[in-house]
Short mmCIF file of C-alpha atoms in Angstrom, two decimals:
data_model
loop_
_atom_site.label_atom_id
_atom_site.label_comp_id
_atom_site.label_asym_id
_atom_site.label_seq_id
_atom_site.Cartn_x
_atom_site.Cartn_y
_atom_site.Cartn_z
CA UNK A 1 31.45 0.64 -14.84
CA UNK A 2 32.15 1.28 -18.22
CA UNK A 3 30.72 4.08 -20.80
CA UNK A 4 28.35 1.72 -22.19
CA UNK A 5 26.30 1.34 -18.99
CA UNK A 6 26.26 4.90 -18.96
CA UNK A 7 22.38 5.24 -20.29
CA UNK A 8 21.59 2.58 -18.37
CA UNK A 9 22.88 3.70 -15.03
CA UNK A 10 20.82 7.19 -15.29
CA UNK A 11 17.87 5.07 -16.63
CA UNK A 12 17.68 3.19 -13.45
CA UNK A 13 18.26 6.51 -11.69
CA UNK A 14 15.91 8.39 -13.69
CA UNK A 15 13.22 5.32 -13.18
CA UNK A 16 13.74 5.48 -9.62
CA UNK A 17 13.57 8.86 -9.10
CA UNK A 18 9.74 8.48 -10.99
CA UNK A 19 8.58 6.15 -9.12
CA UNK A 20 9.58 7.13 -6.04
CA UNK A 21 7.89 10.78 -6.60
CA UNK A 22 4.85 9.82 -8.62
CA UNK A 23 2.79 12.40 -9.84
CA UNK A 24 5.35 15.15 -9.62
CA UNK A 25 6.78 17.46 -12.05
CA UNK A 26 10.77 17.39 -12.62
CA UNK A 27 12.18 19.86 -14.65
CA UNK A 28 15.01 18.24 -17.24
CA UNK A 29 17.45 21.29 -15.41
CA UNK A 30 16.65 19.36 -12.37
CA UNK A 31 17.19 15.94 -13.55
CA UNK A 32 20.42 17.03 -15.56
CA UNK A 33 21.91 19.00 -12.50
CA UNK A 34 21.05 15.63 -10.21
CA UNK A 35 22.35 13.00 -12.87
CA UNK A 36 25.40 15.19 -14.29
CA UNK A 37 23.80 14.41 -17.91
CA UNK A 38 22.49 16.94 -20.94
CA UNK A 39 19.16 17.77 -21.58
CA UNK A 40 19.37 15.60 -25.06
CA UNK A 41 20.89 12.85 -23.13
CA UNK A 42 17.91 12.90 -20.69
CA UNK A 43 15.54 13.17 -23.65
CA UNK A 44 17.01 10.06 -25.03
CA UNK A 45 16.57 8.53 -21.64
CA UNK A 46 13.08 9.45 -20.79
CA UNK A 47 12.04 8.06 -24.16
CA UNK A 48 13.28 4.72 -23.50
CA UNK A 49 11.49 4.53 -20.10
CA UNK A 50 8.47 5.74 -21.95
CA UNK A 51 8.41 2.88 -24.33
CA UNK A 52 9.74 0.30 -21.57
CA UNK A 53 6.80 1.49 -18.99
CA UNK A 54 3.99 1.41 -21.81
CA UNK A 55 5.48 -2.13 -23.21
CA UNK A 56 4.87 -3.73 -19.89
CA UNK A 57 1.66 -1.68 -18.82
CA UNK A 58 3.64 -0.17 -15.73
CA UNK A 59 2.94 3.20 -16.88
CA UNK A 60 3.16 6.85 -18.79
CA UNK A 61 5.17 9.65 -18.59
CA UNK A 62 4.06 12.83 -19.42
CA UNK A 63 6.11 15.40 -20.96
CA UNK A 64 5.04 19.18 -20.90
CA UNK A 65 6.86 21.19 -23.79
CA UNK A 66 8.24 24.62 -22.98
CA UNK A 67 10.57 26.98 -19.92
CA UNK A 68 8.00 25.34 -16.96
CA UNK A 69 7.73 22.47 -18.10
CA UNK A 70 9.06 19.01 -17.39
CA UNK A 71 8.45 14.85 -17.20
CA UNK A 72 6.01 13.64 -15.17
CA UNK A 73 5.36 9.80 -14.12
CA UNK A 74 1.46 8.59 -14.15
CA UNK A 75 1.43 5.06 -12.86
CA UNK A 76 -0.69 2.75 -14.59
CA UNK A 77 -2.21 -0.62 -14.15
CA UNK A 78 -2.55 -1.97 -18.43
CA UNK A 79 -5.02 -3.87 -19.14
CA UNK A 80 -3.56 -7.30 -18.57
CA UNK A 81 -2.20 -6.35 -15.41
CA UNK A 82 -5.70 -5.15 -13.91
CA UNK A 83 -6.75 -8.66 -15.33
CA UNK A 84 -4.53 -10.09 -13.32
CA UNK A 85 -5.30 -8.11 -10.24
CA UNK A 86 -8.67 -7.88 -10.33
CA UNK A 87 -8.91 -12.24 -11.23
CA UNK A 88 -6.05 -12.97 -7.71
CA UNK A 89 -8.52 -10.15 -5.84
CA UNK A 90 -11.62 -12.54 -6.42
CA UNK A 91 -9.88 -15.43 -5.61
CA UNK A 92 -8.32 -14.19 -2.17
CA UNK A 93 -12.29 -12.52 -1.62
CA UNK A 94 -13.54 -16.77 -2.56
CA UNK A 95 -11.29 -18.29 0.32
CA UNK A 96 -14.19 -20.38 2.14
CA UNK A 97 -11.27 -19.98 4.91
CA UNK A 98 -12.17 -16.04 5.46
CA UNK A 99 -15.98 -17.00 6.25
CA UNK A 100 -16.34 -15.71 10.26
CA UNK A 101 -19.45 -15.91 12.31
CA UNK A 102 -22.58 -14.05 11.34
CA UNK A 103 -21.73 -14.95 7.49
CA UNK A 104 -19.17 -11.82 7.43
CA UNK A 105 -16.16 -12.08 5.07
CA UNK A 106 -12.53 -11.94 6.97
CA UNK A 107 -11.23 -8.92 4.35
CA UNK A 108 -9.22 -6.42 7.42
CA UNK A 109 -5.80 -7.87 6.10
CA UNK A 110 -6.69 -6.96 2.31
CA UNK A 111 -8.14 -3.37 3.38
CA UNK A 112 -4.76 -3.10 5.13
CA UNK A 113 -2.28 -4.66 2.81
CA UNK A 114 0.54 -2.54 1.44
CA UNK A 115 0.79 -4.44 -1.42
CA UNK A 116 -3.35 -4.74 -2.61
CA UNK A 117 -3.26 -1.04 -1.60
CA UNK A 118 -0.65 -0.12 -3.76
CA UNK A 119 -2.05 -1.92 -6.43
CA UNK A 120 -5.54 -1.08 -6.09
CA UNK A 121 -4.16 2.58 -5.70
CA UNK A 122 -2.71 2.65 -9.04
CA UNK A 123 -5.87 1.19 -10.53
CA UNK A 124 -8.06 3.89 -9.03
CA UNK A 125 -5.17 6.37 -9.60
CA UNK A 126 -5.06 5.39 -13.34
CA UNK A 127 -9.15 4.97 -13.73
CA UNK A 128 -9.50 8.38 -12.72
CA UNK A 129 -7.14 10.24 -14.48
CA UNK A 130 -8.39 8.39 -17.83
CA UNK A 131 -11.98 9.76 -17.05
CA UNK A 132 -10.97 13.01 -16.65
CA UNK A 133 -8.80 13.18 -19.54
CA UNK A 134 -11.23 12.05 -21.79
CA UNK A 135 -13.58 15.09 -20.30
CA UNK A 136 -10.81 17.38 -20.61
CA UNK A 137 -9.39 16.53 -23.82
CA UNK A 138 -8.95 20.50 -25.11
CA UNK A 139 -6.79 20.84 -21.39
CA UNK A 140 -3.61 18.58 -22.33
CA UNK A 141 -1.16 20.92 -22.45
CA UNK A 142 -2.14 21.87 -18.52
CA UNK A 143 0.74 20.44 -15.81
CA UNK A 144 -0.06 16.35 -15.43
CA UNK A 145 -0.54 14.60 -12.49
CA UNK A 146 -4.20 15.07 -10.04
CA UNK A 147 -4.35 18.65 -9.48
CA UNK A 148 -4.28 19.01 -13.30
CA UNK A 149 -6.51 15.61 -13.53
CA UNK A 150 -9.31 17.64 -11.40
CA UNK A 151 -8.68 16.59 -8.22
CA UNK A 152 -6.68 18.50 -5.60
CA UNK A 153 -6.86 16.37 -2.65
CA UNK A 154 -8.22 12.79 -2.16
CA UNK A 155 -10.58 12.57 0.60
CA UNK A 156 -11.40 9.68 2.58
CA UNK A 157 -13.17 8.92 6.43
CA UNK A 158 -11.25 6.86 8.73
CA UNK A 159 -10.65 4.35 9.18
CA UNK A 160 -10.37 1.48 6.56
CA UNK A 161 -10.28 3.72 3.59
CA UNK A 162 -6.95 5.19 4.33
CA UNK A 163 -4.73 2.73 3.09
CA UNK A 164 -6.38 2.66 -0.23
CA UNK A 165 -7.02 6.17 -0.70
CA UNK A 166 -3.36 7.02 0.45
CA UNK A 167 -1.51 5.33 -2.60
CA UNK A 168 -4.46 6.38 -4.55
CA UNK A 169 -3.42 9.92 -3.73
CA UNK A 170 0.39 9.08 -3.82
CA UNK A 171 -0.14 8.13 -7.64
CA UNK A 172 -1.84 11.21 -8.30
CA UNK A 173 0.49 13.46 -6.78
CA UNK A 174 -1.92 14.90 -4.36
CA UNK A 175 -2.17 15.15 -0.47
CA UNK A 176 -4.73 13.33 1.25
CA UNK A 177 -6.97 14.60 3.54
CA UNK A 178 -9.21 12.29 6.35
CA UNK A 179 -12.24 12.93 7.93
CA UNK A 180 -11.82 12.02 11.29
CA UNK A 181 -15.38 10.46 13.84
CA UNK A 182 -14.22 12.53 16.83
CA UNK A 183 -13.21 16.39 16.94
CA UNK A 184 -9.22 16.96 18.13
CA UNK A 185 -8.41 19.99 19.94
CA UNK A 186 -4.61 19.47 18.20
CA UNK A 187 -6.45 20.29 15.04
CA UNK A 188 -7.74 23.42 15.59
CA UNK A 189 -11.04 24.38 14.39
CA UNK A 190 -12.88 22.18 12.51
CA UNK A 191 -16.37 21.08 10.80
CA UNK A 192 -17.86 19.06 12.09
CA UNK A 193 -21.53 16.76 10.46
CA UNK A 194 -24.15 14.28 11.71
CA UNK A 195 -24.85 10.94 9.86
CA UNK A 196 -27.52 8.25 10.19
CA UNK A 197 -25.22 5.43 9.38
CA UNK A 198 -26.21 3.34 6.83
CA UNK A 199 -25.19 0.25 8.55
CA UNK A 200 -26.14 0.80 12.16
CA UNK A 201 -28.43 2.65 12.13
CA UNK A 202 -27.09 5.16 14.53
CA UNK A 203 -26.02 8.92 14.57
CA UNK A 204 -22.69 9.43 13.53
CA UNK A 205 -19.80 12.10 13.88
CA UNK A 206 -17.23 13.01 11.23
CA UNK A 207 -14.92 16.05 11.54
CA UNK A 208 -12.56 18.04 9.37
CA UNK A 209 -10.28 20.35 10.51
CA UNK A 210 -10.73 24.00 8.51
CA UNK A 211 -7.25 24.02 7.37
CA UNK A 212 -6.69 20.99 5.61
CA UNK A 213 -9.06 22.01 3.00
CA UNK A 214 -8.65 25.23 0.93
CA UNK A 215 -11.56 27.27 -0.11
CA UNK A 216 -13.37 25.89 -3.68
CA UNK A 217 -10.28 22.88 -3.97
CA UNK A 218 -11.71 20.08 -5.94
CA UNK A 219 -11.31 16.54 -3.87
CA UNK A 220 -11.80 13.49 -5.31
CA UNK A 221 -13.70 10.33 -2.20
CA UNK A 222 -11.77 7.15 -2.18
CA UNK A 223 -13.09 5.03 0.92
CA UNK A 224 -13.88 1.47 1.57
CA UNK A 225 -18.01 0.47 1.81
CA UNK A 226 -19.56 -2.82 2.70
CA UNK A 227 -23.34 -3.17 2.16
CA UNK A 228 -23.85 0.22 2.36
CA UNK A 229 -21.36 1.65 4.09
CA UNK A 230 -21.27 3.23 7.05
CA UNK A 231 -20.52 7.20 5.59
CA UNK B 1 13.73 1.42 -30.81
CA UNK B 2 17.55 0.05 -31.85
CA UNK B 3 19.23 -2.50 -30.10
CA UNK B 4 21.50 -0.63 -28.23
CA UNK B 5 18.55 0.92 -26.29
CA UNK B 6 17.86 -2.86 -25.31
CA UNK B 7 19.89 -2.65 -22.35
CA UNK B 8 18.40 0.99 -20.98
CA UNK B 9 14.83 -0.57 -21.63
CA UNK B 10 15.32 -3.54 -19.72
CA UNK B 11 16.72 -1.90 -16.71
CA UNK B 12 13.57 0.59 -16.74
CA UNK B 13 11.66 -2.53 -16.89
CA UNK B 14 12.73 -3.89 -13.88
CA UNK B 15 13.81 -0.70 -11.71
CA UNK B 16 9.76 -0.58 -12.57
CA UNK B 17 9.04 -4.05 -10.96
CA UNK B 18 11.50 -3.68 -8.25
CA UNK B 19 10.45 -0.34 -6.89
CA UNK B 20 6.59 -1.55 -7.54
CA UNK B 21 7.43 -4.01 -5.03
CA UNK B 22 9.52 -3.59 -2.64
CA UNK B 23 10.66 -6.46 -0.51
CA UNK B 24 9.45 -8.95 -2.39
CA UNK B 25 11.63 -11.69 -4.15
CA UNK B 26 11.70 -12.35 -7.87
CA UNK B 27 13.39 -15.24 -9.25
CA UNK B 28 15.76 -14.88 -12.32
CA UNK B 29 13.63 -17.18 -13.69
CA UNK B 30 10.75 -15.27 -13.38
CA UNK B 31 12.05 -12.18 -14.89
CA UNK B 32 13.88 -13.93 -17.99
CA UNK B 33 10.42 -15.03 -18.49
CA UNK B 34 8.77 -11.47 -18.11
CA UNK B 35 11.24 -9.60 -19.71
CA UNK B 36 12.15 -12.03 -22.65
CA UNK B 37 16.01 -11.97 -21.67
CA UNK B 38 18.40 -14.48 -20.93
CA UNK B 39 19.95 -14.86 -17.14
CA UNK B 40 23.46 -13.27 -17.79
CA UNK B 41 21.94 -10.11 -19.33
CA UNK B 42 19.64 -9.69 -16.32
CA UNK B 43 22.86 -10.57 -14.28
CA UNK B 44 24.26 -7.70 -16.10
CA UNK B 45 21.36 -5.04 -15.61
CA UNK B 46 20.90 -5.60 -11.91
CA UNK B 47 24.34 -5.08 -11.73
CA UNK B 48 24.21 -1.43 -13.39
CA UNK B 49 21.07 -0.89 -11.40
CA UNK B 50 22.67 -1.82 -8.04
CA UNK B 51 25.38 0.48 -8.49
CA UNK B 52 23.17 3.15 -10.24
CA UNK B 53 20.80 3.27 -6.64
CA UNK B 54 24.01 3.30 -4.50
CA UNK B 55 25.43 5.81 -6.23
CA UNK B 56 22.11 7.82 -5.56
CA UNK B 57 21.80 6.43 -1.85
CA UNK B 58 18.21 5.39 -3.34
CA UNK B 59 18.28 2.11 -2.00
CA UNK B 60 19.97 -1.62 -2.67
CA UNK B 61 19.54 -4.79 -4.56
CA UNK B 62 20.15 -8.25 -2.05
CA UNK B 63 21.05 -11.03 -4.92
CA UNK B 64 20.44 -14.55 -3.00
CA UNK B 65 22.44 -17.17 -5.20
CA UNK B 66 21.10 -20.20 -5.23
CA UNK B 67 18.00 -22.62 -6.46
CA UNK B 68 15.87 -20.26 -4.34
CA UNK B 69 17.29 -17.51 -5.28
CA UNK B 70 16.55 -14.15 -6.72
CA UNK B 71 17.04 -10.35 -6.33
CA UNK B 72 14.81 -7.99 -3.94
CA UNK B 73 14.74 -4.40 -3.48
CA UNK B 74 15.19 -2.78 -0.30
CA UNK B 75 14.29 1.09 -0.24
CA UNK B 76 16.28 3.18 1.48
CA UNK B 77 17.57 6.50 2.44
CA UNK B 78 21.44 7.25 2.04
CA UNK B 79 22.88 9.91 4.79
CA UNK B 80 22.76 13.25 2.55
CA UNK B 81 18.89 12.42 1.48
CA UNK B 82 17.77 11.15 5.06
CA UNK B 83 19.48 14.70 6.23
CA UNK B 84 17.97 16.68 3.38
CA UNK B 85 14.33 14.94 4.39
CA UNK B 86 15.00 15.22 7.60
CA UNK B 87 15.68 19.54 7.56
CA UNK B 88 12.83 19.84 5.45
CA UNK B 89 10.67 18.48 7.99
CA UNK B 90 11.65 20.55 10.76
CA UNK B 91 11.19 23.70 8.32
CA UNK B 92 7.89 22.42 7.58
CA UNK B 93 7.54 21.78 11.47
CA UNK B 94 8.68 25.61 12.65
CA UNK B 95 6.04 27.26 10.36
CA UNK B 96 4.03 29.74 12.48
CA UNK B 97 1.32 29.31 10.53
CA UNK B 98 0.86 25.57 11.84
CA UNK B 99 0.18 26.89 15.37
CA UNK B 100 -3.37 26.35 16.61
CA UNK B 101 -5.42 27.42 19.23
CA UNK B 102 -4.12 25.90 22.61
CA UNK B 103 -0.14 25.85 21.57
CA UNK B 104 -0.59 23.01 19.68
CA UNK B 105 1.14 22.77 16.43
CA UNK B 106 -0.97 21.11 13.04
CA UNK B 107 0.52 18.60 11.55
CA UNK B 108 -2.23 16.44 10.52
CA UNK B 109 -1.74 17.32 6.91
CA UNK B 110 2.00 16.14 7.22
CA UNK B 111 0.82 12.57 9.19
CA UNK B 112 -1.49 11.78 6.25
CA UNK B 113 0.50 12.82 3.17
CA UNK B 114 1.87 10.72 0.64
CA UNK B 115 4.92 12.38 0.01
CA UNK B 116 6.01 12.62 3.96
CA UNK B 117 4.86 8.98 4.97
CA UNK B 118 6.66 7.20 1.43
CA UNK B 119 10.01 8.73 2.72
CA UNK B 120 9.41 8.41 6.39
CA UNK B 121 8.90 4.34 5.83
CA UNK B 122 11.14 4.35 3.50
CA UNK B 123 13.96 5.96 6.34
CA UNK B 124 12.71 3.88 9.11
CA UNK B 125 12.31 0.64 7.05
CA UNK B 126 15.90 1.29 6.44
CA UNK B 127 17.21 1.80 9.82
CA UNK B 128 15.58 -1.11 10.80
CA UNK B 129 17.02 -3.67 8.43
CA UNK B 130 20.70 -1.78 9.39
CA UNK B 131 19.59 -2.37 12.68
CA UNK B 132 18.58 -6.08 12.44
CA UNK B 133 21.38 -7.18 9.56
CA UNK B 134 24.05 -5.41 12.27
CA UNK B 135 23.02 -7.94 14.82
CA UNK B 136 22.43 -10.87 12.93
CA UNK B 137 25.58 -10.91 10.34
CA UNK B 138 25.74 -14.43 10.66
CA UNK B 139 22.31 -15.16 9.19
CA UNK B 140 23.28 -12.82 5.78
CA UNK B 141 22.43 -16.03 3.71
CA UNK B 142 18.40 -15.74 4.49
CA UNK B 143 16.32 -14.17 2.16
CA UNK B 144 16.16 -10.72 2.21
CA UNK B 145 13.25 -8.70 3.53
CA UNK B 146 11.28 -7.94 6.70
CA UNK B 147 10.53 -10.93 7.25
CA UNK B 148 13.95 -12.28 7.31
CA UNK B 149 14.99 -9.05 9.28
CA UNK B 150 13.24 -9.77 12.01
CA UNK B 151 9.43 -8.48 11.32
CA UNK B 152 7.45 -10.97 10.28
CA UNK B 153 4.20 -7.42 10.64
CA UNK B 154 4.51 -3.95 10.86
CA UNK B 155 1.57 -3.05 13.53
CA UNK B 156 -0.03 0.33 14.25
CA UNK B 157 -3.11 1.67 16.23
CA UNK B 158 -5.63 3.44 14.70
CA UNK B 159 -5.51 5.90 12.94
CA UNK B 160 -2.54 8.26 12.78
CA UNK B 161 -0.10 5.63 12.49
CA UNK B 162 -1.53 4.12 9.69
CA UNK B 163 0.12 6.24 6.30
CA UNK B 164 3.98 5.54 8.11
CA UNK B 165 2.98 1.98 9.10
CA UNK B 166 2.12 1.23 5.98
CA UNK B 167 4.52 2.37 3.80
CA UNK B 168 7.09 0.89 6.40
CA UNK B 169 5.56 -2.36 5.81
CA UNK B 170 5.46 -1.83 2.22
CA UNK B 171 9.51 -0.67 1.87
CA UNK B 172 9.77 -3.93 4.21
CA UNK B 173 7.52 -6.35 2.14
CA UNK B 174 5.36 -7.79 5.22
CA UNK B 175 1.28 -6.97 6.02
CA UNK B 176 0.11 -4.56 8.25
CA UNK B 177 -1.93 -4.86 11.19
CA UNK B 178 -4.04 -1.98 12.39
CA UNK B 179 -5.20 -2.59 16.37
CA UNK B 180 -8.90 -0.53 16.12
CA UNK B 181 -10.54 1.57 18.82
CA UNK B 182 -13.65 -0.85 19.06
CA UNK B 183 -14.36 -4.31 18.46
CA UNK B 184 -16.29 -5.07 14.31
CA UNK B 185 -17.92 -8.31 13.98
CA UNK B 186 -17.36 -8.23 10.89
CA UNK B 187 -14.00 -9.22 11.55
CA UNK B 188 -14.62 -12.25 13.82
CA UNK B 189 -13.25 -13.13 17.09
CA UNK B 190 -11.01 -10.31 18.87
CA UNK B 191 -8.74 -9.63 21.89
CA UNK B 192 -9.59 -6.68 23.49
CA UNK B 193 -7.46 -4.86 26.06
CA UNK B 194 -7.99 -1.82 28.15
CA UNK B 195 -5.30 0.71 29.07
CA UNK B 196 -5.00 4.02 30.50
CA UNK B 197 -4.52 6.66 27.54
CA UNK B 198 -1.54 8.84 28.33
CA UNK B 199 -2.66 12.13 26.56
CA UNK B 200 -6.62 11.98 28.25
CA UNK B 201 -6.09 9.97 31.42
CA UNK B 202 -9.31 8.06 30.51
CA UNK B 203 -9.32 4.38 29.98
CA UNK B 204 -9.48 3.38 26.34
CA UNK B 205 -9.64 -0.04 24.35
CA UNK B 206 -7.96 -1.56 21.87
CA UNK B 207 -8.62 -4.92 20.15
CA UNK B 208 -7.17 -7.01 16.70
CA UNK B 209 -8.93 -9.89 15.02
CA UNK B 210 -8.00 -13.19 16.37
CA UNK B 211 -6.71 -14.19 12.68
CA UNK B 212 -4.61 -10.75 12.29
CA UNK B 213 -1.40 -12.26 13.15
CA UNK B 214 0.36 -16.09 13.71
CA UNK B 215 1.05 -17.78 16.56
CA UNK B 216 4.36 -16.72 17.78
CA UNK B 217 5.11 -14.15 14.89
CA UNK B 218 7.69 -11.44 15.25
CA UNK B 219 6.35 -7.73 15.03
CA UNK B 220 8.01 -3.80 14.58
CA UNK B 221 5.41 -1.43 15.93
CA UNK B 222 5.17 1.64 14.38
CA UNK B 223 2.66 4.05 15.25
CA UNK B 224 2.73 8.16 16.05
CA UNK B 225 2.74 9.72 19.14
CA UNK B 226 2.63 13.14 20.65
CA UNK B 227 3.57 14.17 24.32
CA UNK B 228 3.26 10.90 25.91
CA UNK B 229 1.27 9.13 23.22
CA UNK B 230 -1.74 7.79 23.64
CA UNK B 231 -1.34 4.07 23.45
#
């Protein structure tokens, strides 16, 4: 490979390394020590990804100036893109085909779906962070990525949400936490509430182990709901 | 941005689209037409991109030639990262702090995180297309993929299975199918069967929509388990 694919090679290395860590702070030290490459080369590079994710709406990075800081990869669905999504969503939701008795809507293999969850994660992922960083305007120069964005875990019940909420949290570079309906003894203590659920009617359970929340951490819900939803 | 940062932009633009969706097949065709770029250039960047992710061990590019053709992106794990992922995890494992009351060890936090399940799938989706394209050499000119691995569905049981399931699936570009605890109308007709938990010793259920999977379709079941596993 000659010296001219050089910048190219660590692009698709450096790109890679993003996407595969989303939400996570690399130092350039890291990235130059990992790539064999200068910190101006690495500029260079991470300015051409820039302009190559916000071209075709795939994303941002976010740079933070200074001895901690580093390049961070937001991903993003652009406008088109969430067109796009949101138009082939409507049509897979339209399929007369996904009609089952009792006028319900077939929608498990959606709600499960690496690839709608992904997408849909991004969306939610990208929604949120906007929101917050129009709030938070004056706290830009604070790390990027969901802790930073407000949200320090993302919270969801089980069972349908997870797949959602997962990339969700995966995008924001945060861990996600699950309420579960029945108390485990392999958890160790936990909290656990009652619910009248909205769509049976009935009492319901959901339980949280004490250690997978800290004290005062900020969480941001992502679960599934039909009608009402049952949480 | 000057021309000689053409290159470098394209291959962020499609390391982008590859790693956004893994498994799948794009034409050359279809990314000319995305990327504004004639055949031989995007010849030419997959080419610096395939070597750039080998050289990494951060996965491979399967070029079908061919009409049908196109390029897809399997994920992977070469030996010195699946080691490095694979110490970290028993570090994180041997923490005294994770033991609970009982001498049980937490590691709910692990099951649902982001972080652990992307390079979990990402290891065993791997290891399973070695596995498969090992034993069926001879059928090389298929399309890449799970599907043409073998897996036409990854399928779990609810609900700690689910983050590694599904980011298995999505490394291998095939649905999931969760198997629930109880029976939803909402999801039409069901089969149902009961089996003898191996943790509790109690009889338990399990049951999938009668439109989850095809006829005859080939499945890799992935799902957690501790001691004996309860399904």
């Amino acid at each position: 490979m000659g010296s001219r694919h050089r910048r190219a090679e660590r692009v698709a290395a450096i790109t890679t390394l993003l996407h595969q860590n989303p939400g996570r702070q690399f130092t350039l030290a890291e990235l130059a020590l990992r790539l064999d490459a200068s910190r101006s080369s690495l500029s260079e590079d991470l300015a051409v990804i820039r302009e190559a994710l916000r071209a075709q709406g795939l994303g941002d990075i976010v740079t933070t100036p200074g001895a901690g800081g580093g390049v961070c990869f937001i991903p993003a669905l652009g406008p088109e893109e969430a067109c796009r999504v949101v138009s082939a969503l409507c049509r897979e939701l339209s399929d007369p085909r996904r009609l089952v008795a009792g006028g319900y809507i077939y929608m498990t293999d959606i709600i499960f779906s690496p690839v709608w969850a992904s997408r849909l994660g991004r969306a939610f992922a990208f929604l949120f962070s906007l929101s917050r960083s129009r709030r938070t305007a004056r706290e830009r120069s604070t790390p990027p990525g969901g802790a930073a964005l407000g949200a320090d875990y993302v919270v969801t019940v089980e069972t349908k949400g997870i797949p959602l909420a997962l990339m969700t949290a995966r995008c924001l570079g945060v861990p996600l936490v699950v309420a579960r309906r029945d108390f485990r003894a392999t958890e160790g203590s936990a909290v656990s509430i009652s619910y009248v659920s909205g769509s049976t009617g009935r009492i319901q359970a959901m339980s949280l182990p004490r250690r997978a929340l800290e004290a005062g951490a900020k969480v941001l819900i992502v679960d599934d709901f039909m009608r009402a939803g049952g949480t």
